[in-house]
Amino acid sequence: MDPAERAQAARARVPRIDPYGFERPEDFDYAAYEEFFSTYLVILTKRAIKWSKLLKGSGGVRKSVTDLNRTFPDNVMFRKTADPCLQKTLYNVLLAYGLHNQDVGYCQGMNFIAGYLILITKNEEESFWLLDALVGRILPDYYSPAMLGLKTDQEVLAELVRMKLPAVAALMDGHGVLWTLLVSRWFICLFVDILPVETVLRIWDCLFNEGSKIIFRVALTLIKQHQEFILEASSVPDICDKFKQITKGDFVTECHTFMQKIFSEPGSLSMATITRLRESCRAALQAQS
Amino acid sequence: MNPRKKVDLKLIIVGALGVGKTSLLHQYVHKTFFEEYQTTLGASILSKIIILDDTTLKLQIWDTGGQERFRSMVSTFYKGSDGCILAFDVTDPESFEALDIWRDDVLAKIVPMEQSYPMVVLGNKIDLEDRKVPQEVAHEWCKEKDMPYFEVSAKNDINVVQAFEVLASRALLRYQGIAENHLADSIKLSPGQPRSKCC
């Protein structure tokens, strides 16, 4: 087939109006578009097949997906009485993910993340792939059985606070408080149920775009902004309480200003620093166990 | 009466997923019950002040949660605790069978390891119809281990206060025992004995 014939054939197959409602211009290159789309279609089809296979699968994961009725009991769409009830959707996404990534399986915390993805996309399959992007690619091994990535990042945050906010680090050391007590949920739930919904979604935009470093920026900004307030604490429950309070109020509700602050307040935070700290903290943790 | 002595006690609550640890704590501390709770991840602390005999007790109660893989992080919080609540769900036999593991795990982490460490066992959800762990079986197991056993309902507020207060009073006794020992030690050691040289 010569190029003219190919163009003609493509023109016959591709609709004159695109999926967004725009009429295609006169000089639209139907052949090139069809070629691009057929490549993409293969990917979409592969994903759809994978997804339908996962939904049919079962096994040990089925039993371990436990938290359906304990995910967002305060959300009307997740109530048992809701129609449709998103608990079923959540179950499908988590079960499929456990089968897809068997080294991780189901880990608590993923229920909250998948829950948000479902609320936003209103689509099981899309939620699944976004969950895979986060758990499988963007975040270090937070959710694997040893949770080493999570433990590492909590230590990395501790080191960053030591470097940038030494008075707060001294307070923690003085009371023998482990960072995991204060911030494990920040990391595991990616601020879901910690910060206001809009703020969480803005943070996630950056997370998908720039990677896991964003979590440190958010954490450091929260701590730095409320440094004086935190330093008033005089006991362990006091410190816990302060860390709860700093995730509430105008500062975090004004999500646009907040997002600007996370890029200015903590100061420079190079990926090289994070990588170096992750390496040393991980090595220290592995030596301990 | 004007209680003069003030003591801070750290208590922990442990047990299998979904047995109602958070519900029990909220019933005890806030006198509230919700049908559905969010999963507890990691640990959180609730405080309550009670008066026992002539002592004001400031209870710091640590709620722990999370599946198996969270255990290594959560168990670091057992250290320094003065007492523990072991909770299970009377409608879930697996949660009862898991008590052995929970108990050993706590005993292994508290420093120093001791058998007299105060523990009480709570069989929760007795308000539900489909009970599967017989009362006698639970009683027998607790008797063997010399731990008080309470059949409770966080939902209907049955026996919850009693269970927490028995633990608190045992924890206080142990605390006072340790304080006395320290006193005895320091009296015994201080005069006449050569101080270990430092600096």
Coordinates of C-alpha atoms in Angstrom, one line a residue:
Chain A
M1 CA 0.0 0.0 0.0
D2 CA 1.4 3.4 -0.9
P3 CA 1.3 6.3 1.6
A4 CA -1.8 7.9 -0.1
E5 CA -3.7 4.7 0.1
R6 CA -2.7 4.2 3.7
A7 CA -3.9 7.7 4.6
Q8 CA -7.1 7.0 2.9
A9 CA -7.7 3.7 4.7
A10 CA -6.8 5.4 8.1
R11 CA -9.2 8.2 7.3
A12 CA -12.0 5.7 6.9
R13 CA -11.3 4.0 10.2
V14 CA -10.6 7.0 12.5
P15 CA -13.7 9.1 13.5
R16 CA -13.8 12.7 12.3
I17 CA -14.6 13.9 15.8
D18 CA -12.1 13.1 18.6
P19 CA -13.1 11.6 21.9
Y20 CA -13.1 15.1 23.5
G21 CA -15.6 16.5 20.9
F22 CA -13.2 18.4 18.7
E23 CA -13.5 18.1 14.9
R24 CA -10.2 17.0 13.4
P25 CA -8.6 19.6 11.2
E26 CA -8.5 19.2 7.4
D27 CA -4.8 18.4 7.4
F28 CA -5.0 15.9 10.3
D29 CA -2.5 13.0 9.8
Y30 CA -4.8 10.0 10.1
A31 CA -2.1 7.5 9.3
A32 CA 0.3 8.8 12.0
Y33 CA -2.5 9.0 14.5
E34 CA -3.6 5.5 13.8
E35 CA -0.1 4.2 14.2
F36 CA 0.3 6.0 17.5
F37 CA -3.0 4.8 18.8
S38 CA -2.5 1.2 17.8
T39 CA 0.6 1.0 19.9
Y40 CA -1.2 2.5 22.9
L41 CA -4.1 0.2 22.3
V42 CA -1.9 -2.8 22.8
I43 CA -0.9 -1.4 26.3
L44 CA -4.5 -0.7 27.2
T45 CA -5.6 -4.1 26.1
K46 CA -2.7 -5.8 28.0
R47 CA -3.8 -3.9 31.1
A48 CA -7.4 -4.8 30.7
I49 CA -6.5 -8.5 30.3
K50 CA -4.3 -8.4 33.3
W51 CA -7.0 -6.7 35.3
S52 CA -9.7 -9.2 34.4
K53 CA -7.3 -12.1 35.2
L54 CA -6.5 -10.7 38.6
L55 CA -10.2 -10.3 39.4
K56 CA -10.7 -14.0 38.8
G57 CA -7.7 -15.1 40.9
S58 CA -7.9 -15.9 44.5
G59 CA -5.7 -17.6 47.2
G60 CA -4.2 -16.6 50.5
V61 CA -4.5 -12.9 49.8
R62 CA -8.3 -13.1 49.9
K63 CA -8.2 -13.8 53.6
S64 CA -5.6 -11.1 54.4
V65 CA -7.6 -8.2 53.0
T66 CA -9.2 -7.4 56.3
D67 CA -10.0 -3.7 56.7
L68 CA -12.9 -3.1 54.4
N69 CA -15.4 -2.0 57.1
R70 CA -12.6 -0.2 58.9
T71 CA -11.7 2.1 56.0
F72 CA -13.4 5.5 56.1
P73 CA -16.4 4.6 58.4
D74 CA -17.0 8.3 58.3
N75 CA -17.5 8.4 54.5
V76 CA -21.1 7.9 53.2
M77 CA -19.9 6.1 50.1
F78 CA -18.0 3.5 52.1
R79 CA -20.9 2.6 54.4
K80 CA -22.4 -0.9 54.1
T81 CA -25.8 0.8 53.4
A82 CA -24.5 2.9 50.5
D83 CA -25.5 2.0 47.0
P84 CA -23.2 1.3 45.3
C85 CA -21.0 0.5 48.3
L86 CA -17.4 1.3 47.7
Q87 CA -16.3 -1.4 50.1
K88 CA -16.7 -3.9 47.3
T89 CA -14.7 -1.8 44.9
L90 CA -12.0 -1.4 47.5
Y91 CA -11.9 -5.2 48.1
N92 CA -11.4 -5.8 44.3
V93 CA -8.6 -3.3 44.0
L94 CA -6.8 -4.6 47.1
L95 CA -7.3 -8.2 46.3
A96 CA -6.1 -7.7 42.7
Y97 CA -3.1 -5.8 44.0
G98 CA -2.2 -8.5 46.5
L99 CA -2.2 -11.1 43.6
H100 CA -0.3 -8.8 41.3
N101 CA 2.5 -7.9 43.7
Q102 CA 2.8 -11.1 45.8
D103 CA 6.0 -10.0 47.6
V104 CA 3.9 -7.2 49.2
G105 CA 0.5 -8.8 49.3
Y106 CA -1.9 -6.7 51.4
C107 CA -0.5 -4.3 53.9
Q108 CA -2.6 -2.1 56.1
G109 CA -2.4 1.5 55.0
M110 CA -2.9 0.5 51.4
N111 CA -6.6 0.4 52.1
F112 CA -6.6 4.2 52.8
I113 CA -4.6 4.9 49.7
A114 CA -6.7 2.7 47.4
G115 CA -9.8 4.3 49.0
Y116 CA -8.7 7.8 48.0
L117 CA -7.8 6.6 44.5
I118 CA -11.3 5.1 44.2
L119 CA -13.0 8.2 45.4
I120 CA -11.1 10.3 42.9
T121 CA -11.1 8.1 39.8
K122 CA -14.4 6.3 40.5
N123 CA -12.9 3.4 38.6
E124 CA -11.5 0.1 39.9
E125 CA -9.0 -0.6 37.1
E126 CA -7.5 3.0 37.1
S127 CA -7.3 2.9 40.9
F128 CA -5.4 -0.4 40.7
W129 CA -2.8 1.0 38.2
L130 CA -2.3 4.1 40.2
L131 CA -1.8 2.1 43.4
D132 CA 0.8 0.0 41.5
A133 CA 2.5 3.2 40.4
L134 CA 2.8 4.3 44.1
V135 CA 3.5 1.1 45.8
G136 CA 5.5 -0.6 43.0
R137 CA 7.5 2.4 41.7
I138 CA 7.3 5.7 43.5
L139 CA 7.6 4.7 47.1
P140 CA 10.5 2.7 48.5
D141 CA 9.5 -0.6 50.1
Y142 CA 7.2 0.8 52.7
Y143 CA 4.7 -2.0 52.5
S144 CA 6.7 -5.2 52.1
P145 CA 6.7 -7.6 55.1
A146 CA 9.9 -6.2 56.6
M147 CA 8.7 -2.6 56.0
L148 CA 12.4 -1.6 55.7
G149 CA 11.7 1.3 53.4
L150 CA 9.3 2.7 55.9
K151 CA 11.6 2.3 58.9
T152 CA 14.4 3.8 56.8
D153 CA 12.4 6.9 55.8
Q154 CA 11.4 7.5 59.4
E155 CA 15.1 7.5 60.4
V156 CA 15.9 9.7 57.4
L157 CA 13.3 12.2 58.6
A158 CA 14.9 12.1 62.1
E159 CA 18.2 12.9 60.5
L160 CA 16.8 15.7 58.5
V161 CA 15.2 17.2 61.6
R162 CA 18.5 16.8 63.4
M163 CA 20.2 18.8 60.6
K164 CA 17.5 21.5 60.1
L165 CA 15.6 21.8 63.4
P166 CA 18.1 20.7 66.1
A167 CA 15.9 22.0 69.0
V168 CA 13.1 19.6 68.0
A169 CA 15.5 16.7 67.6
A170 CA 16.8 17.5 71.1
L171 CA 13.3 17.5 72.6
M172 CA 12.7 14.0 71.1
D173 CA 16.0 12.7 72.4
G174 CA 15.3 14.2 75.8
H175 CA 12.0 12.3 76.1
G176 CA 13.2 9.2 74.4
V177 CA 10.5 9.5 71.8
L178 CA 10.8 7.3 68.7
W179 CA 9.8 9.0 65.5
T180 CA 7.8 6.1 64.5
L181 CA 5.3 6.9 67.2
L182 CA 4.7 10.3 65.7
V183 CA 5.0 10.0 62.0
S184 CA 4.5 6.3 60.9
R185 CA 1.0 7.1 59.7
W186 CA 2.3 10.1 57.7
F187 CA 4.4 7.8 55.6
I188 CA 2.1 4.7 55.5
C189 CA -1.1 6.6 54.6
L190 CA 0.6 9.4 52.7
F191 CA -1.2 11.9 54.8
V192 CA -4.7 10.4 54.2
D193 CA -6.8 11.1 57.3
I194 CA -4.0 13.3 58.7
L195 CA -4.3 16.4 56.6
P196 CA -7.5 17.8 54.9
V197 CA -8.6 16.0 51.7
E198 CA -7.7 18.9 49.3
T199 CA -4.3 19.2 50.8
V200 CA -3.6 15.5 50.5
L201 CA -4.6 15.5 46.9
R202 CA -2.3 18.5 46.1
I203 CA 0.5 16.6 47.9
W204 CA -0.2 13.5 45.8
D205 CA 0.0 15.4 42.6
C206 CA 3.5 16.3 43.5
L207 CA 4.2 12.8 44.8
F208 CA 3.2 11.3 41.4
N209 CA 5.2 13.9 39.6
E210 CA 8.3 14.3 41.7
G211 CA 8.6 11.2 43.8
S212 CA 8.8 10.2 47.4
K213 CA 11.0 13.2 48.5
I214 CA 7.8 15.2 48.7
I215 CA 6.9 13.4 51.9
F216 CA 9.9 14.8 53.7
R217 CA 9.2 18.3 52.4
V218 CA 5.6 18.1 53.9
A219 CA 6.8 16.6 57.2
L220 CA 9.6 19.1 57.6
T221 CA 7.3 22.0 56.8
L222 CA 4.7 20.9 59.3
I223 CA 7.4 20.6 62.0
K224 CA 9.3 23.8 61.2
Q225 CA 6.1 25.9 61.0
H226 CA 5.1 24.8 64.5
Q227 CA 8.6 24.5 66.0
E228 CA 7.9 26.9 69.0
F229 CA 4.6 25.1 69.7
I230 CA 6.2 21.7 69.7
L231 CA 9.0 22.9 72.0
E232 CA 6.4 23.7 74.6
A233 CA 5.7 20.0 75.1
S234 CA 6.8 18.6 78.5
S235 CA 5.9 14.9 78.3
V236 CA 5.6 12.1 75.8
P237 CA 1.7 12.3 75.5
D238 CA 2.2 16.1 75.2
I239 CA 4.5 15.6 72.2
C240 CA 2.1 13.2 70.6
D241 CA -0.8 15.6 71.1
K242 CA 1.2 18.5 69.6
F243 CA 2.0 16.4 66.5
K244 CA -1.7 15.7 66.1
Q245 CA -2.5 19.4 66.4
I246 CA 0.0 20.6 63.9
T247 CA -1.8 18.7 61.2
K248 CA -5.0 20.7 61.7
G249 CA -6.0 24.4 61.2
D250 CA -5.6 27.2 58.7
F251 CA -2.0 26.4 57.8
V252 CA -2.8 23.1 56.3
T253 CA -6.3 24.0 55.1
E254 CA -5.0 26.8 52.8
C255 CA -3.6 24.1 50.5
H256 CA -2.3 26.5 47.8
T257 CA -0.1 28.5 50.3
F258 CA 0.8 25.3 52.0
M259 CA 2.1 23.8 48.7
Q260 CA 4.2 26.8 48.1
K261 CA 5.6 26.6 51.6
I262 CA 6.7 23.0 51.3
F263 CA 9.1 24.1 48.5
S264 CA 10.5 27.1 50.4
E265 CA 10.3 26.3 54.2
P266 CA 12.5 23.2 54.5
G267 CA 15.2 24.9 52.4
S268 CA 17.4 22.9 50.0
L269 CA 16.7 19.1 50.0
S270 CA 18.7 17.5 47.3
M271 CA 18.0 14.0 46.0
A272 CA 21.7 13.3 46.7
T273 CA 21.2 14.0 50.4
I274 CA 18.1 11.9 50.6
T275 CA 19.8 9.0 48.8
R276 CA 22.9 9.2 51.0
L277 CA 20.8 9.3 54.2
R278 CA 18.6 6.4 53.0
E279 CA 21.7 4.3 52.4
S280 CA 23.2 5.0 55.7
C281 CA 20.0 4.6 57.7
R282 CA 19.1 1.4 55.9
A283 CA 22.5 0.0 56.6
A284 CA 22.2 0.9 60.3
L285 CA 18.8 -0.7 60.5
Q286 CA 20.0 -3.9 58.9
A287 CA 22.9 -4.0 61.2
Q288 CA 20.6 -3.8 64.2
S289 CA 18.4 -6.7 63.2
Chain B
M1 CA -10.2 13.0 100.9
N2 CA -7.4 14.9 99.3
P3 CA -5.1 12.4 97.5
R4 CA -1.5 13.4 97.9
K5 CA 0.6 10.8 96.1
K6 CA 0.8 11.1 92.3
V7 CA 2.0 8.3 90.1
D8 CA 2.3 8.0 86.3
L9 CA 1.7 4.6 84.9
K10 CA 2.1 3.4 81.4
L11 CA -0.3 0.7 80.3
I12 CA -0.5 -1.0 76.9
I13 CA -3.3 -2.9 75.1
V14 CA -2.5 -5.7 72.6
G15 CA -4.4 -8.4 70.8
A16 CA -5.3 -9.6 67.3
L17 CA -6.8 -7.5 64.5
G18 CA -10.3 -6.2 65.1
V19 CA -10.9 -7.6 68.6
G20 CA -11.9 -4.1 69.7
K21 CA -8.8 -2.6 71.4
T22 CA -9.6 1.0 70.3
S23 CA -13.3 0.5 71.2
L24 CA -12.4 -0.7 74.7
L25 CA -10.0 2.3 75.3
H26 CA -12.5 4.8 74.0
Q27 CA -15.2 3.3 76.2
Y28 CA -13.0 3.5 79.2
V29 CA -11.5 6.9 78.6
H30 CA -14.3 8.8 76.8
K31 CA -17.4 6.8 77.7
T32 CA -18.3 6.5 74.0
F33 CA -18.7 3.7 71.6
F34 CA -18.8 3.7 67.8
E35 CA -19.9 0.8 65.8
E36 CA -17.1 1.2 63.2
Y37 CA -13.6 2.3 63.9
Q38 CA -10.8 3.1 61.5
T39 CA -7.9 0.6 61.6
T40 CA -5.3 1.6 64.1
L41 CA -1.9 1.8 62.5
G42 CA 1.2 2.0 64.7
A43 CA 0.4 3.4 68.2
S44 CA -1.5 6.2 69.8
I45 CA -1.7 7.3 73.4
L46 CA -4.8 8.1 75.5
S47 CA -4.6 9.6 79.0
K48 CA -6.9 9.3 82.0
I49 CA -6.6 10.4 85.6
I50 CA -8.1 8.2 88.3
I51 CA -7.9 8.1 92.1
L52 CA -7.1 4.8 93.7
D53 CA -7.0 4.7 97.5
D54 CA -4.9 7.7 98.4
T55 CA -3.1 8.0 95.1
T56 CA -3.8 10.0 92.0
L57 CA -2.9 7.8 89.0
K58 CA -2.2 9.4 85.7
L59 CA -2.7 6.5 83.2
Q60 CA -1.0 6.7 79.9
I61 CA -2.6 4.0 77.8
W62 CA -1.0 3.0 74.6
D63 CA -3.3 1.7 71.9
T64 CA -1.4 -0.5 69.4
G65 CA -2.5 -1.9 66.1
G66 CA -1.6 -3.2 62.8
Q67 CA -1.1 -6.5 61.3
E68 CA 1.9 -8.9 61.8
R69 CA 4.3 -6.8 59.7
F70 CA 3.8 -3.8 62.0
R71 CA 4.7 -5.8 65.1
S72 CA 8.4 -5.1 65.1
M73 CA 7.7 -1.4 65.1
V74 CA 4.9 -1.4 67.6
S75 CA 6.6 -3.8 70.1
T76 CA 9.3 -1.2 70.8
F77 CA 6.6 0.7 72.7
Y78 CA 6.1 -2.2 75.2
K79 CA 9.3 -1.2 76.9
G80 CA 8.9 0.6 80.1
S81 CA 5.2 -0.3 80.5
D82 CA 3.8 -1.0 83.9
G83 CA 1.0 -3.3 82.8
C84 CA -0.8 -4.8 79.8
I85 CA -4.3 -5.7 78.7
L86 CA -4.5 -8.8 76.5
A87 CA -7.7 -8.5 74.4
F88 CA -9.5 -11.1 72.3
D89 CA -12.9 -11.4 70.7
V90 CA -15.2 -14.1 72.1
T91 CA -16.7 -14.7 68.7
D92 CA -13.2 -15.2 67.1
P93 CA -11.4 -18.4 68.3
E94 CA -8.2 -17.4 66.4
S95 CA -7.9 -14.2 68.4
F96 CA -8.1 -16.3 71.6
E97 CA -5.5 -18.8 70.4
A98 CA -3.2 -15.9 69.5
L99 CA -3.1 -14.7 73.2
D100 CA -0.1 -17.0 73.9
I101 CA 2.0 -15.3 71.3
W102 CA 0.9 -11.8 72.3
R103 CA 1.7 -12.6 75.9
D104 CA 5.2 -14.0 75.1
D105 CA 5.9 -11.1 72.8
V106 CA 5.1 -8.5 75.5
L107 CA 7.0 -10.4 78.2
A108 CA 10.1 -10.7 75.9
K109 CA 10.1 -6.9 75.3
I110 CA 9.6 -5.4 78.7
V111 CA 12.8 -4.8 80.6
P112 CA 13.5 -6.4 82.9
M113 CA 11.7 -9.6 81.9
E114 CA 9.6 -10.7 84.9
Q115 CA 6.8 -13.1 85.5
S116 CA 5.1 -10.7 88.0
Y117 CA 4.4 -8.1 85.3
P118 CA 0.7 -7.3 85.6
M119 CA -1.5 -8.5 82.9
V120 CA -5.3 -8.9 82.6
V121 CA -7.2 -10.7 79.9
L122 CA -10.4 -9.2 78.3
G123 CA -12.8 -11.3 76.3
N124 CA -14.6 -8.6 74.3
K125 CA -17.9 -8.5 72.3
I126 CA -20.0 -10.6 74.8
D127 CA -23.0 -8.6 73.5
L128 CA -22.8 -10.5 70.2
E129 CA -25.0 -13.6 69.6
D130 CA -22.4 -15.9 67.9
R131 CA -20.0 -16.5 70.8
K132 CA -17.4 -19.2 70.0
V133 CA -14.9 -19.1 72.9
P134 CA -16.6 -20.7 76.0
Q135 CA -16.2 -18.7 79.1
E136 CA -14.8 -21.8 81.0
V137 CA -12.1 -22.3 78.4
A138 CA -10.9 -18.7 78.7
H139 CA -11.1 -18.8 82.5
E140 CA -9.1 -22.0 82.6
W141 CA -6.4 -20.5 80.4
C142 CA -6.1 -17.4 82.5
K143 CA -6.1 -19.3 85.8
E144 CA -3.2 -21.4 84.5
K145 CA -1.2 -18.2 83.7
D146 CA -2.4 -16.5 86.9
M147 CA -4.0 -13.6 85.1
P148 CA -7.4 -12.1 86.0
Y149 CA -10.0 -12.6 83.3
F150 CA -12.9 -10.3 82.4
E151 CA -15.8 -10.9 80.1
V152 CA -16.5 -7.4 78.7
S153 CA -18.5 -5.5 76.1
A154 CA -17.1 -2.2 74.9
K155 CA -20.4 -1.6 73.2
N156 CA -22.6 -2.0 76.3
D157 CA -20.0 -0.8 78.7
I158 CA -19.9 -4.1 80.7
N159 CA -17.0 -4.7 83.0
V160 CA -14.7 -2.3 81.1
V161 CA -14.0 0.0 84.0
Q162 CA -13.5 -2.9 86.4
A163 CA -11.0 -4.5 84.1
F164 CA -8.9 -1.4 83.7
E165 CA -9.0 -0.6 87.4
V166 CA -7.8 -4.0 88.4
L167 CA -4.9 -3.7 86.0
A168 CA -4.2 -0.2 87.3
S169 CA -4.2 -1.3 90.9
R170 CA -1.8 -4.2 90.2
A171 CA 0.4 -2.0 88.2
L172 CA 0.5 0.5 91.1
L173 CA 1.4 -2.3 93.6
R174 CA 4.3 -3.4 91.3
Y175 CA 5.4 0.2 90.9
Q176 CA 5.4 0.7 94.7
G177 CA 7.3 -2.6 95.1
I178 CA 10.0 -1.4 92.7
A179 CA 10.2 2.0 94.5
E180 CA 10.6 0.3 97.9
N181 CA 13.3 -2.0 96.5
H182 CA 15.2 1.0 95.1
L183 CA 14.9 2.7 98.5
A184 CA 16.2 -0.5 100.2
D185 CA 19.0 -0.8 97.8
S186 CA 20.1 2.8 98.2
I187 CA 20.0 2.5 102.0
K188 CA 21.9 -0.7 101.8
L189 CA 24.5 0.5 99.4
S190 CA 25.2 4.1 100.3
P191 CA 27.0 4.2 103.6
G192 CA 30.4 2.7 104.0
Q193 CA 30.6 1.2 100.6
P194 CA 33.3 2.4 98.3
R195 CA 31.8 4.2 95.4
S196 CA 32.6 2.9 92.0
K197 CA 35.1 5.2 90.6
C198 CA 34.1 7.3 87.7
C199 CA 35.9 10.1 85.9

